[in-house]
Coordinates of C-alpha atoms in Angstrom, one line a residue:
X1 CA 34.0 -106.1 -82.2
X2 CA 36.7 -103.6 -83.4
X3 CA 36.5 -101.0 -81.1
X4 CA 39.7 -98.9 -80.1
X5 CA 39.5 -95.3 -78.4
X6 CA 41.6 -93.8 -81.0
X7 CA 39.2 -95.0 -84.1
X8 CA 35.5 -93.9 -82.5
X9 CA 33.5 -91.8 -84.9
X10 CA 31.6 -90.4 -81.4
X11 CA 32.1 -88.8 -78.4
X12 CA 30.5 -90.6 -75.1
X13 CA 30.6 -89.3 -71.8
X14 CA 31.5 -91.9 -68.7
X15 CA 28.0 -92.7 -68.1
X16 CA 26.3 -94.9 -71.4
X17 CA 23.0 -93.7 -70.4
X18 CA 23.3 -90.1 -71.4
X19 CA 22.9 -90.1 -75.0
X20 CA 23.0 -86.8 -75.5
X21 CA 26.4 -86.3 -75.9
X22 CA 26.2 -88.5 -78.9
X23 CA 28.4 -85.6 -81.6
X24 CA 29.0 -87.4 -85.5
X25 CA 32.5 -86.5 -86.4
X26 CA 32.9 -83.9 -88.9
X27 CA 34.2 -86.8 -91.2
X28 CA 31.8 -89.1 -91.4
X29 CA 30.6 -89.9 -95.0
X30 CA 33.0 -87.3 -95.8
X31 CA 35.9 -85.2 -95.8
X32 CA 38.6 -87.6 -95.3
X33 CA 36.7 -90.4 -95.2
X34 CA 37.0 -90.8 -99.5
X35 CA 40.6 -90.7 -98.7
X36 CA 40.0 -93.8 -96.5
X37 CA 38.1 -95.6 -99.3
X38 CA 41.4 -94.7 -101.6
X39 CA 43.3 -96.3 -99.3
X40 CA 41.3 -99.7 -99.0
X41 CA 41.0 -99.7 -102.6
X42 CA 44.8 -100.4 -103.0
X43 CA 44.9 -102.5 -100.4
X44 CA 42.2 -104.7 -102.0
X45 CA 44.5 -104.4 -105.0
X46 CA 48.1 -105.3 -103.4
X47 CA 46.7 -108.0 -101.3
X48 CA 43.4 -109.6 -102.7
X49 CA 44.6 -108.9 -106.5
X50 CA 48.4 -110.4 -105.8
X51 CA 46.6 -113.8 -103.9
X52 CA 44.3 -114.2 -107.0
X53 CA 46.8 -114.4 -109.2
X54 CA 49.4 -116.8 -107.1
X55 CA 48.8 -119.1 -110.2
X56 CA 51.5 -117.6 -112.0
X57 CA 53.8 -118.4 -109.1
X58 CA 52.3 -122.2 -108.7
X59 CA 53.4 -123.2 -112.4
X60 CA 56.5 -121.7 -111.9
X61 CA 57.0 -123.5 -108.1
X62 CA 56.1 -126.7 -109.8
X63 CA 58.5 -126.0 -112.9
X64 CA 61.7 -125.1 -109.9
X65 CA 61.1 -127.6 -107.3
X66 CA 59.2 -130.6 -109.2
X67 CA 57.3 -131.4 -106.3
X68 CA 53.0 -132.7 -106.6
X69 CA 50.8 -130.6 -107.2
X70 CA 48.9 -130.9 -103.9
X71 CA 52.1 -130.3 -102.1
X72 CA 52.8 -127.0 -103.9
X73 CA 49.3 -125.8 -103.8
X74 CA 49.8 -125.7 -100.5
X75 CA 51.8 -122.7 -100.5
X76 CA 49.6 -120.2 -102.4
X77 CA 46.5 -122.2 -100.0
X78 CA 47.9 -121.2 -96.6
X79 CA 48.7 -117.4 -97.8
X80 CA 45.5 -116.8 -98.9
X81 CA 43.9 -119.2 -96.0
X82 CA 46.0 -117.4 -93.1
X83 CA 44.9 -114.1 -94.6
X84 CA 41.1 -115.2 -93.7
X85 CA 41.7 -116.9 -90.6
X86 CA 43.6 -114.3 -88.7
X87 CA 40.7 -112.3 -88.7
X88 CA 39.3 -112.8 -85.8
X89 CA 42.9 -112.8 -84.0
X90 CA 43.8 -109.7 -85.8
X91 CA 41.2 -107.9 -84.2
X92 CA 43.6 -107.8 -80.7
X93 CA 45.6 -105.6 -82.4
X94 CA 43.4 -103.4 -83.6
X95 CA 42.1 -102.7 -80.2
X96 CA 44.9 -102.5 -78.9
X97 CA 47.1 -100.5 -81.4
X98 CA 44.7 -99.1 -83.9
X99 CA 43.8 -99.6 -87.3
X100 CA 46.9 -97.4 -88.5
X101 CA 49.5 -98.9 -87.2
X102 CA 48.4 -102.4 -87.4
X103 CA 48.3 -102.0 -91.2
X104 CA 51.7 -100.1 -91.1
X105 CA 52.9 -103.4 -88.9
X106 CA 51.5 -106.0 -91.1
X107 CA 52.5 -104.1 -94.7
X108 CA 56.2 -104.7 -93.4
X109 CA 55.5 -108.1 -92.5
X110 CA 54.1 -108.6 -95.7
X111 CA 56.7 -107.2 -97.7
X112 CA 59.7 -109.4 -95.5
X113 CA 57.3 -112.9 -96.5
X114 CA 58.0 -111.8 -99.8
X115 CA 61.5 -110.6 -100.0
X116 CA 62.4 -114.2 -98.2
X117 CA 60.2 -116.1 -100.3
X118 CA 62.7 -115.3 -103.1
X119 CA 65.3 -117.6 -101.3
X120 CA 63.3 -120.2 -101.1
X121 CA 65.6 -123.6 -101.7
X122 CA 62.3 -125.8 -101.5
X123 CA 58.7 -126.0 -101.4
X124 CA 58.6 -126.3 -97.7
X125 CA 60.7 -122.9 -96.9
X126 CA 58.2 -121.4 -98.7
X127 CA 55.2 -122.8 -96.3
X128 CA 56.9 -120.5 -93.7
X129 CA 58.5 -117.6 -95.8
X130 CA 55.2 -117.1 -97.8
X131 CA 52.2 -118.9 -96.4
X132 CA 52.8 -117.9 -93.0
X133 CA 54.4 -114.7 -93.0
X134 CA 53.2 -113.2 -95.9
X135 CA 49.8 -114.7 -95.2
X136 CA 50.0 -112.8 -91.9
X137 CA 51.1 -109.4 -92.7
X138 CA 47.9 -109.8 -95.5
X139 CA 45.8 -109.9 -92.7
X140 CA 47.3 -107.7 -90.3
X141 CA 46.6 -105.1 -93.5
X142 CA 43.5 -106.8 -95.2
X143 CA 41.1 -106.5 -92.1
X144 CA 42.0 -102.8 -90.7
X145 CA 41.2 -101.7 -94.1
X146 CA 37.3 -103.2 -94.0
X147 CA 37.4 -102.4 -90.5
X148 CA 38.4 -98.7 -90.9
X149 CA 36.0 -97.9 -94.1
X150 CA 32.9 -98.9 -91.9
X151 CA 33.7 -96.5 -89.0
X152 CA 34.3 -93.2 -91.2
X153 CA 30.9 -94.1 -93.3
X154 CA 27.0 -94.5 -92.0
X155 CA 24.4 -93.5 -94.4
X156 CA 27.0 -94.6 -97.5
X157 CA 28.6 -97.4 -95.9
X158 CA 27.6 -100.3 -98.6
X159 CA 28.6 -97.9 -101.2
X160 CA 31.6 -96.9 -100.1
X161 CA 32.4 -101.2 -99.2
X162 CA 31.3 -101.9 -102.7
X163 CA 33.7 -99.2 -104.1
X164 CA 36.5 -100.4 -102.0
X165 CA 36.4 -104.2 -102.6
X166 CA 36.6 -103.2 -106.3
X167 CA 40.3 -103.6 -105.8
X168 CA 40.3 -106.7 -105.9
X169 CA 39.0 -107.2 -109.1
X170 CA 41.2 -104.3 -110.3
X171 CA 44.4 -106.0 -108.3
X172 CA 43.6 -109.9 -109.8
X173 CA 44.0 -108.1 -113.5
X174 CA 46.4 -105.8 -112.9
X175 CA 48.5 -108.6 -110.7
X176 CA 48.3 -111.0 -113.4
X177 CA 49.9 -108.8 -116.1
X178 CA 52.4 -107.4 -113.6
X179 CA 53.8 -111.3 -112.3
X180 CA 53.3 -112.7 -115.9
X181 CA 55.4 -109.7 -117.2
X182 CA 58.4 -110.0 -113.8
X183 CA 58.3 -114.0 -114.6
X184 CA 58.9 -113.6 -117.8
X185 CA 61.4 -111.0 -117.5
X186 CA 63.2 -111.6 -114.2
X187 CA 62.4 -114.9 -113.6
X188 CA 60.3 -115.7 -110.5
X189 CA 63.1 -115.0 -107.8
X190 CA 63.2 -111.7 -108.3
X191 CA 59.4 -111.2 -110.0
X192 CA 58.5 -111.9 -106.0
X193 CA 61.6 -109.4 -104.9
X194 CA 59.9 -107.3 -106.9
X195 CA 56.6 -107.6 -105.5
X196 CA 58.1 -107.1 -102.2
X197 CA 59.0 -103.9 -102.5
X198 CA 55.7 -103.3 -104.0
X199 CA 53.8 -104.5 -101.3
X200 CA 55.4 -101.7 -99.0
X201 CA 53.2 -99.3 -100.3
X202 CA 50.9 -101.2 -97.8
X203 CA 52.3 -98.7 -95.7
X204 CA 51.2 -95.9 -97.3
X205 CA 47.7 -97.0 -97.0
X206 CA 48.1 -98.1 -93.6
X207 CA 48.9 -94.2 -93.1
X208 CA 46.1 -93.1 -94.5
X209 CA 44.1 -94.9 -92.2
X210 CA 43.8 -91.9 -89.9
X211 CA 42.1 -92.3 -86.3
X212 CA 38.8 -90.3 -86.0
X213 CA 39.6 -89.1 -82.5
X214 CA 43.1 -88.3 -82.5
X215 CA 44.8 -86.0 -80.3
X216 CA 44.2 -87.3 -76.8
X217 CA 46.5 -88.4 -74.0
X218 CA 45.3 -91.9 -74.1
X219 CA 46.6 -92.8 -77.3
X220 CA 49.5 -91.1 -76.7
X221 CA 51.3 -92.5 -73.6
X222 CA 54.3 -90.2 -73.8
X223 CA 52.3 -87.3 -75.0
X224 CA 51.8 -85.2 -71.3
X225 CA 54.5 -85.0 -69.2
X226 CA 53.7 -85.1 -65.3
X227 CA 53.2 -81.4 -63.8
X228 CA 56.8 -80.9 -61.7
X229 CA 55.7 -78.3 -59.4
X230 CA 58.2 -75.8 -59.8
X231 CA 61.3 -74.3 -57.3
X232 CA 62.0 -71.5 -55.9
X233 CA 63.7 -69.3 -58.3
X234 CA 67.2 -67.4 -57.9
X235 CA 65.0 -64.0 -58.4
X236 CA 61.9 -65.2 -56.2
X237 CA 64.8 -65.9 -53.9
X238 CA 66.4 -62.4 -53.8
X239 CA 63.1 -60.8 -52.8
X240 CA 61.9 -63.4 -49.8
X241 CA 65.4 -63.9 -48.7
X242 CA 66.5 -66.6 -46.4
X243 CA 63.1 -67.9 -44.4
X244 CA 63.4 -67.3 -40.7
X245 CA 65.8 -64.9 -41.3
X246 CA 66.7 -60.9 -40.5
X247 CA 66.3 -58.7 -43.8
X248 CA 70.3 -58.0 -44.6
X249 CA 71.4 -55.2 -46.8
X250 CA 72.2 -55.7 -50.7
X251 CA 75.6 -56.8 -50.9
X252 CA 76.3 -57.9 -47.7
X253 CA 78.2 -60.9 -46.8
X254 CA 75.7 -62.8 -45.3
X255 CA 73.3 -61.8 -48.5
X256 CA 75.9 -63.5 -51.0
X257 CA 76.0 -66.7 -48.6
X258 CA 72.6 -67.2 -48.7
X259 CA 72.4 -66.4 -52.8
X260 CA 75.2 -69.3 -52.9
X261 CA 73.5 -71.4 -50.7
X262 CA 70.0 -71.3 -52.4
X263 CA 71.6 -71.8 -55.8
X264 CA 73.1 -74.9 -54.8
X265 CA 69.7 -76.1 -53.7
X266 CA 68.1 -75.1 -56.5
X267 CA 70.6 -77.5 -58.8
X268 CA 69.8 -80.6 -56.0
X269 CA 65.9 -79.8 -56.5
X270 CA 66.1 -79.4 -60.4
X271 CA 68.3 -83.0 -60.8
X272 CA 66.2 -85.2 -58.5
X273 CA 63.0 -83.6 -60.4
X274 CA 64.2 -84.4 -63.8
X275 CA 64.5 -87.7 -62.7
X276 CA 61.8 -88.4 -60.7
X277 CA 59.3 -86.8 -63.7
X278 CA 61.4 -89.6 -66.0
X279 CA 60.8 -91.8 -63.5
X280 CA 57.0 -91.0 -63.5
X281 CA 56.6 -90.9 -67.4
X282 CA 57.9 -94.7 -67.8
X283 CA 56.0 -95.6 -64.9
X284 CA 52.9 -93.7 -66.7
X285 CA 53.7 -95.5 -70.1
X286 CA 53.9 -98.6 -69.2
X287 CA 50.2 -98.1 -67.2
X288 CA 48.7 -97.1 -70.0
X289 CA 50.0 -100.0 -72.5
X290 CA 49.1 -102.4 -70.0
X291 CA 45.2 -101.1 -69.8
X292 CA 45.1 -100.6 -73.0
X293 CA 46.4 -104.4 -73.8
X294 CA 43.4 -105.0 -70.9
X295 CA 41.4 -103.6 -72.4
X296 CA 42.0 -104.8 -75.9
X297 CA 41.9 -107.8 -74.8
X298 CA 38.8 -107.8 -73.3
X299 CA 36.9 -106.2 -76.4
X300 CA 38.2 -108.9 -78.6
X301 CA 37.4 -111.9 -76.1
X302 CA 34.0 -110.0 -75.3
X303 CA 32.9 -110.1 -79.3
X304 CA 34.1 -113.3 -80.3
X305 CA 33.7 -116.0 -76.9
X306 CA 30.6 -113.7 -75.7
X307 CA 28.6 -114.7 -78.4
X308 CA 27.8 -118.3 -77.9
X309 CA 24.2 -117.4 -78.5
X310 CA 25.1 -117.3 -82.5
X311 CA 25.7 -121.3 -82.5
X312 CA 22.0 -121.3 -81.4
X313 CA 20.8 -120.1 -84.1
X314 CA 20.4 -122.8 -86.7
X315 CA 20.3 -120.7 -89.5
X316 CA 23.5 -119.2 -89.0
X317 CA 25.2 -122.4 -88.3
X318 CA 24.0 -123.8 -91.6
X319 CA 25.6 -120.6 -93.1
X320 CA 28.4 -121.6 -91.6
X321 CA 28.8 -124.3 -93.2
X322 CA 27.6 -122.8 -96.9
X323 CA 30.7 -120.5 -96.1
X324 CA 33.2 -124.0 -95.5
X325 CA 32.4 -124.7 -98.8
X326 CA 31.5 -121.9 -101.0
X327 CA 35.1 -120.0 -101.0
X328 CA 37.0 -122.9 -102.5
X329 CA 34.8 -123.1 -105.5
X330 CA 35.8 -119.6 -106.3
X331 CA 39.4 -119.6 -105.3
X332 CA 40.7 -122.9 -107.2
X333 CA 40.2 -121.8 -111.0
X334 CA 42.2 -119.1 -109.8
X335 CA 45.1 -121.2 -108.8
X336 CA 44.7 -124.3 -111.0
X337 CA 43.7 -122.4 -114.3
X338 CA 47.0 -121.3 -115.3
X339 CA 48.2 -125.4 -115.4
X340 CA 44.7 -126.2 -116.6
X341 CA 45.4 -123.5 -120.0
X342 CA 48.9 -125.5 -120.0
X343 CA 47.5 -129.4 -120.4
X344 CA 44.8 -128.0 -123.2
X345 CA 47.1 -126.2 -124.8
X346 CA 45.8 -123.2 -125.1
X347 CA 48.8 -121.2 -123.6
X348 CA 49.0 -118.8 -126.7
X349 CA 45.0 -117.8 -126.5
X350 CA 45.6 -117.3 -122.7
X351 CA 48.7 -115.2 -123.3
X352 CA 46.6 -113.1 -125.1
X353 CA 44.1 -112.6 -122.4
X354 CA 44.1 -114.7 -119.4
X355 CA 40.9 -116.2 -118.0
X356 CA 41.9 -115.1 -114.6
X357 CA 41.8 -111.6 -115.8
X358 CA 38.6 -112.6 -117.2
X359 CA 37.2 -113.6 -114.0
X360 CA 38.6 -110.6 -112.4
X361 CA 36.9 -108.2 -114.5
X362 CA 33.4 -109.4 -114.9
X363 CA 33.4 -109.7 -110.7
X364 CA 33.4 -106.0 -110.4
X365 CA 30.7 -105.8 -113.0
X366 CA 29.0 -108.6 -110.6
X367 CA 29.3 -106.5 -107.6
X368 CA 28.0 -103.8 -109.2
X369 CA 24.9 -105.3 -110.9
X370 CA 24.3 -107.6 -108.0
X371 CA 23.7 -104.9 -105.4
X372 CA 22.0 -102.5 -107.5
X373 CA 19.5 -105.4 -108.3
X374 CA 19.6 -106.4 -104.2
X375 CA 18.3 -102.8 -103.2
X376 CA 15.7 -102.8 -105.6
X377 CA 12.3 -102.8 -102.6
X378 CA 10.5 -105.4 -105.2
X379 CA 13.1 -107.8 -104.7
X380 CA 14.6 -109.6 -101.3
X381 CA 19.0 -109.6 -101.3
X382 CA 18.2 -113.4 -99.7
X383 CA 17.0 -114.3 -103.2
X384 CA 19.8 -112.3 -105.0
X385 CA 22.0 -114.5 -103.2
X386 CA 20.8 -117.6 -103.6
X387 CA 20.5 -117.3 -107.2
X388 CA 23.9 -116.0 -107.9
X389 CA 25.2 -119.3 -105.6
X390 CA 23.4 -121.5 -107.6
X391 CA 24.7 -119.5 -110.9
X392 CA 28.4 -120.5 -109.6
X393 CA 27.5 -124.0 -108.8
X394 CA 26.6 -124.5 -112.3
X395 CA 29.6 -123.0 -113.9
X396 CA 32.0 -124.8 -111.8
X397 CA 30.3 -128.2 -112.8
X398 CA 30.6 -126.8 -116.9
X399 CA 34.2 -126.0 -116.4
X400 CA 35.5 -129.6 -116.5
X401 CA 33.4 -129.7 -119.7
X402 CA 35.3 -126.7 -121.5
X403 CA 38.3 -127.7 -123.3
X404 CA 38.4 -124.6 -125.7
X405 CA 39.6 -120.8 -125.4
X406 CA 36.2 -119.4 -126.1
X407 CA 33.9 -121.9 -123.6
X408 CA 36.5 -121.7 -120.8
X409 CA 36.1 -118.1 -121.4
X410 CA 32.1 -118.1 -121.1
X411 CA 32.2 -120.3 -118.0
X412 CA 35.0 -118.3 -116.6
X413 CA 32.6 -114.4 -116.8
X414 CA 29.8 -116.7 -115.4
X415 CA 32.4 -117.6 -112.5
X416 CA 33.2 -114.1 -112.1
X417 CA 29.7 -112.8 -112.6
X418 CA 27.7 -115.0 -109.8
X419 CA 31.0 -114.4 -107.5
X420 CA 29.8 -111.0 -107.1
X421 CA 27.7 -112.1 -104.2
X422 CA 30.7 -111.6 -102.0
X423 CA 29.4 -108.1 -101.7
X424 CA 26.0 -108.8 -100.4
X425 CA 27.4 -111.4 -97.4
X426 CA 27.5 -108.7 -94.7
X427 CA 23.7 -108.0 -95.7
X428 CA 22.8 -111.5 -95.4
X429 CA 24.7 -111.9 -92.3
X430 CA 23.0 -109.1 -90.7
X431 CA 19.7 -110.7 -91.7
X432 CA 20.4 -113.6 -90.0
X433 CA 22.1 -112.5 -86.5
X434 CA 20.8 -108.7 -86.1
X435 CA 22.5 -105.5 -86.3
X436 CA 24.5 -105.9 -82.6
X437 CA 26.0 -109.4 -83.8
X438 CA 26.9 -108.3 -86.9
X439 CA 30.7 -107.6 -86.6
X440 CA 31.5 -111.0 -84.7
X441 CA 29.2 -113.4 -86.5
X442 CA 31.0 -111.4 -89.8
X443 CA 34.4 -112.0 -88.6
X444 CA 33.3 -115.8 -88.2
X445 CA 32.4 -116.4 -91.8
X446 CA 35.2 -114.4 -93.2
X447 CA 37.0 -117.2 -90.7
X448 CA 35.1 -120.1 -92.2
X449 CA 35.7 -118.9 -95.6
X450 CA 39.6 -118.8 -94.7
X451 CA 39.5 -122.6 -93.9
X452 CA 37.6 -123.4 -97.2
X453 CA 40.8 -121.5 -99.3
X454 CA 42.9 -122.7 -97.3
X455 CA 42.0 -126.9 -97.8
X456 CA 40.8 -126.3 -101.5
X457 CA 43.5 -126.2 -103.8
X458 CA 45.7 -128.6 -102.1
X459 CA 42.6 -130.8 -102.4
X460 CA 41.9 -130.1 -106.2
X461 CA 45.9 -130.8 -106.3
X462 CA 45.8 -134.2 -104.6
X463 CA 42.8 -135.1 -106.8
X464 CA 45.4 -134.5 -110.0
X465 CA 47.7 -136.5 -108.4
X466 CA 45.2 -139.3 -107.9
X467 CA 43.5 -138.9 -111.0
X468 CA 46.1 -137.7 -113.8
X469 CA 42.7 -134.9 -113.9
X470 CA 41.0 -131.9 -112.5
X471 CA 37.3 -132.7 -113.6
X472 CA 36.7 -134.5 -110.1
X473 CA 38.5 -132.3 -107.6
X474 CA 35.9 -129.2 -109.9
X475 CA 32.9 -132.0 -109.9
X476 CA 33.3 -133.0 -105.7
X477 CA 34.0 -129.0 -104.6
X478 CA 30.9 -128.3 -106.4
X479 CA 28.6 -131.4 -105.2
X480 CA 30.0 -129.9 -101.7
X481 CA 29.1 -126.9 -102.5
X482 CA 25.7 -127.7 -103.7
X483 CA 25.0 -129.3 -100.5
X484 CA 26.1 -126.1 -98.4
X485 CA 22.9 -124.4 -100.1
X486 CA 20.9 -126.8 -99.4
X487 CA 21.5 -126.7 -96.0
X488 CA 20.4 -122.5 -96.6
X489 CA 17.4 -123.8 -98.3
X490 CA 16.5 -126.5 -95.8
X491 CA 16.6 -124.6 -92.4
X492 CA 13.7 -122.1 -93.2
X493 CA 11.4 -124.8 -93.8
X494 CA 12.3 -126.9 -90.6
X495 CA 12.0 -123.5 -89.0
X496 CA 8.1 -123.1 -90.8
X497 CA 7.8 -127.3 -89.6
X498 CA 8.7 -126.0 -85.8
X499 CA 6.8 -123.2 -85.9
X500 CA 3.7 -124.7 -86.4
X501 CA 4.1 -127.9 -84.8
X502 CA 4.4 -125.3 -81.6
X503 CA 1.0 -123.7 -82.5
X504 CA -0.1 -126.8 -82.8
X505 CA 0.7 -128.1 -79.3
X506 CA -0.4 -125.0 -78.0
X507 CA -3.3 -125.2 -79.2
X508 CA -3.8 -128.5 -77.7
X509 CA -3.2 -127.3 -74.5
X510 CA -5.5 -124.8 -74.9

């Protein structure tokens, strides 16, 4: 899906049928390739861990512009929404430009959707300044990071993933303290200020990101210069002297006419070659932009439009549709709990220790425990999964239930505990599509799971509004949710019911 010249981990030849060329870069599962993990790690952190903990921000939006609470949900709902959805648009650039400088590009971008965002005058600048831009830039950073760990890794990849997607478990804690602290401090003008400037060091990372094949003069359009085949030389000119010409003695008239002469020529030849070669190296630029946009272009609409065949299988459809409904069951505690702490009263406890930090924390242990258990060869990661879904289905129908410090903070580890299933998704979704559809039917569930954060916490909002309440908007998500895995549960027995209803029929016929 990904795949830009500059970021290969092997060498090919022209022809795809010799496969022994096939060389593993020196870096592979090593080497600078732990430097790479680094990098996603505190991009996971600046980006995943600074959405998760947005609900800081909402109370303090609702406090500044007294808008409703599905309005101004909307705002932390389309950054973290835009972040998912751009995936699959994001992966242009990353053809096209490479991983590096598309996570240089959208650190900056980042950075400017905060910086603005701390002008907002109302709730609807900050749909632009924040959702869009800032949601943006997170995904122009966000996906070259996954993207770029799973080149420089084979035989460790799902350790080296796991390790990396910590950050955002590490980010929500650390995020939480570090807005909590600016609000409190600064107020939230300048806590997102601030922030900005932190988010630059999305740069740094983006840096980091360094191309496995670097070096060649395809990624670097100005790199070679055209040969200029070279003139005739004052000296070269002594010793030849004028062609057709009689030999002349050394410092005769005729001699220094023709030294003059050929001088003069050689400034004509050297001016018109200087800018014909500058001529020939924007000419050469812009060729190779425009193939590589081509061809960019047609990687991208290759790996996402050429695979119609994944919306025949049923299976992955109905996951699919789990993944419409299973994000927004994790992401609205995390925006909603802060106001939820607020209308029990329990604002001094939560000081203390917020349950978003709570939920933060045990998800790493989650992702940990959850994949060990997954490779385990007496036990199938389809299970694992299902069973950790149906843990977080449950704890989000006890939440509305909690209305003290210590249950809120039980259901909130379960929360984090059974969210740790995040990590086994690619697994899954190669068991389902196959090794070679892997990156686009991936890309299409991270895109799924964009739309679900992106409608569920202005939904859980509007339900407040409606209500005065956040039990239903906890009690519907879930009953969604609930239905999501049944549709995972149904289609391998309507696949069993098909399968022998064929046999069946074939055996008639026989």
């Amino acid at each position: 899906m990904y795949t830009s010249h500059e970021d290969i981990g092997y060498d090919f030849e022209d022809d795809p049928k010799d496969k022994k060329t096939l060389k593993p870069h020196p870096n592979i599962d090593g080497g600078w390739a732990w430097m790479v993990v680094l990098s996603s790690f505190f991009v996971h952190i600046l980006i995943m861990g600074s959405q998760m903990a947005l609900g800081i921000l909402n109370v303090e939006w609702l406090e500044e512009f007294h808008q409703s609470r599905g309005l101004t949900a909307w705002v932390s709902s389309l950054s973290m929404g835009i972040t998912l959805i751009v995936g699959p648009f994001i992966g242009f650039f990353i053809n096209t430009c490479g991983c590096r400088w598309t996570a240089i590009i959208g650190g900056v971008v980042n950075s400017l959707g905060w910086v603005l965002s701390a002008y907002a005058a109302n709730v609807h600048y900050l749909f632009i300044t924040f959702g869009v831009t800032a949601g943006l830039g997170s995904g122009m950073a966000y996906l070259p990071a996954v993207v770029t760990v799973g080149r420089y890794f084979q035989k460790r990849r799902a350790l080296a993933q796991g390790l990396s997607t910590t950050g955002t478990g590490f980010g929500t804690f650390l995020m939480t303290v570090l807005l909590k602290y600016l609000c409190a401090e600064y107020g939230w003008r300048n806590a997102m200020f601030i922030q900005g400037a932190v988010s630059l060091n999305l740069c740094v990372c983006g840096a980091l990101m360094r191309p496995l094949s670097p070096g060649t003069d395809r990624s670097d359009p100005g790199g070679k210069d055209a040969r200029v085949h070279p003139t005739p030389s004052t000296e070269s000119a002594k010793a030849k002297g004028p062609p057709g010409g009689t030999e002349e003695q050394d410092g005769g008239p005729a001699a220094e006419d023709t030294l003059c002469d050929l001088q003069a020529q050689e400034c004509r030849d050297k001016g018109g070659h200087k800018k014909n070669a500058r001529a020939f190296r924007v000419l050469k630029t812009v060729s190779q932009l425009t193939l590589r946009v081509r061809k960019g272009f047609g990687d991208w609409y290759s790996g996402y439009f050429g695979t119609a065949s994944l919306f025949t299988n049923r299976m992955f459809v109905a996951f699919i549709f789990w993944a419409l409904f299973a994000y927004s069951s994790f992401v609205i505690p995390f925006i909603h709990l802060p106001e939820i702490v607020n209308l029990y009263h329990l604002s001094e406890q939560n000081d203390v220790f917020p349950l978003t930090s709570i939920i933060a924390i045990v998800h790493i242990v989650g992702k940990v425990v959850l994949g060990v258990v997954a490779d385990l060869p007496c036990i199938r990661v389809w299970n694992v999964f299902l069973m950790a879904n149906f843990t977080l289905v449950v704890s989000i129908f006890i939440l509305p239930l909690m209305h003290t410090y210590a249950g809120l903070a039980v259901t909130c580890a379960l929360i984090g505990f059974s969210s740790g299933y995040f990590s086994l998704m690619p697994v899954v979704t190669e068991d389902l599509v196959g090794i070679e559809h892997l990156a686009s039917a991936y890309g299409i569930i991270i895109c799924a799971n964009g739309i679900s954060a992106l409608l569920g916490p202005p939904f859980a909002g509007w339900i407040y509004d409606i209500t005065q309440k956040y039990d239903f908007s906890f009690y519907i998500c879930g009953l969604l949710y609930m239905v999501g895995i049944l549709f995972l549960l149904i289609q391998p027995c309507l696949r069993m019911i098909e399968q022998s209803r064929r046999k069946y029929v074939d055996g008639a016929h026989v």
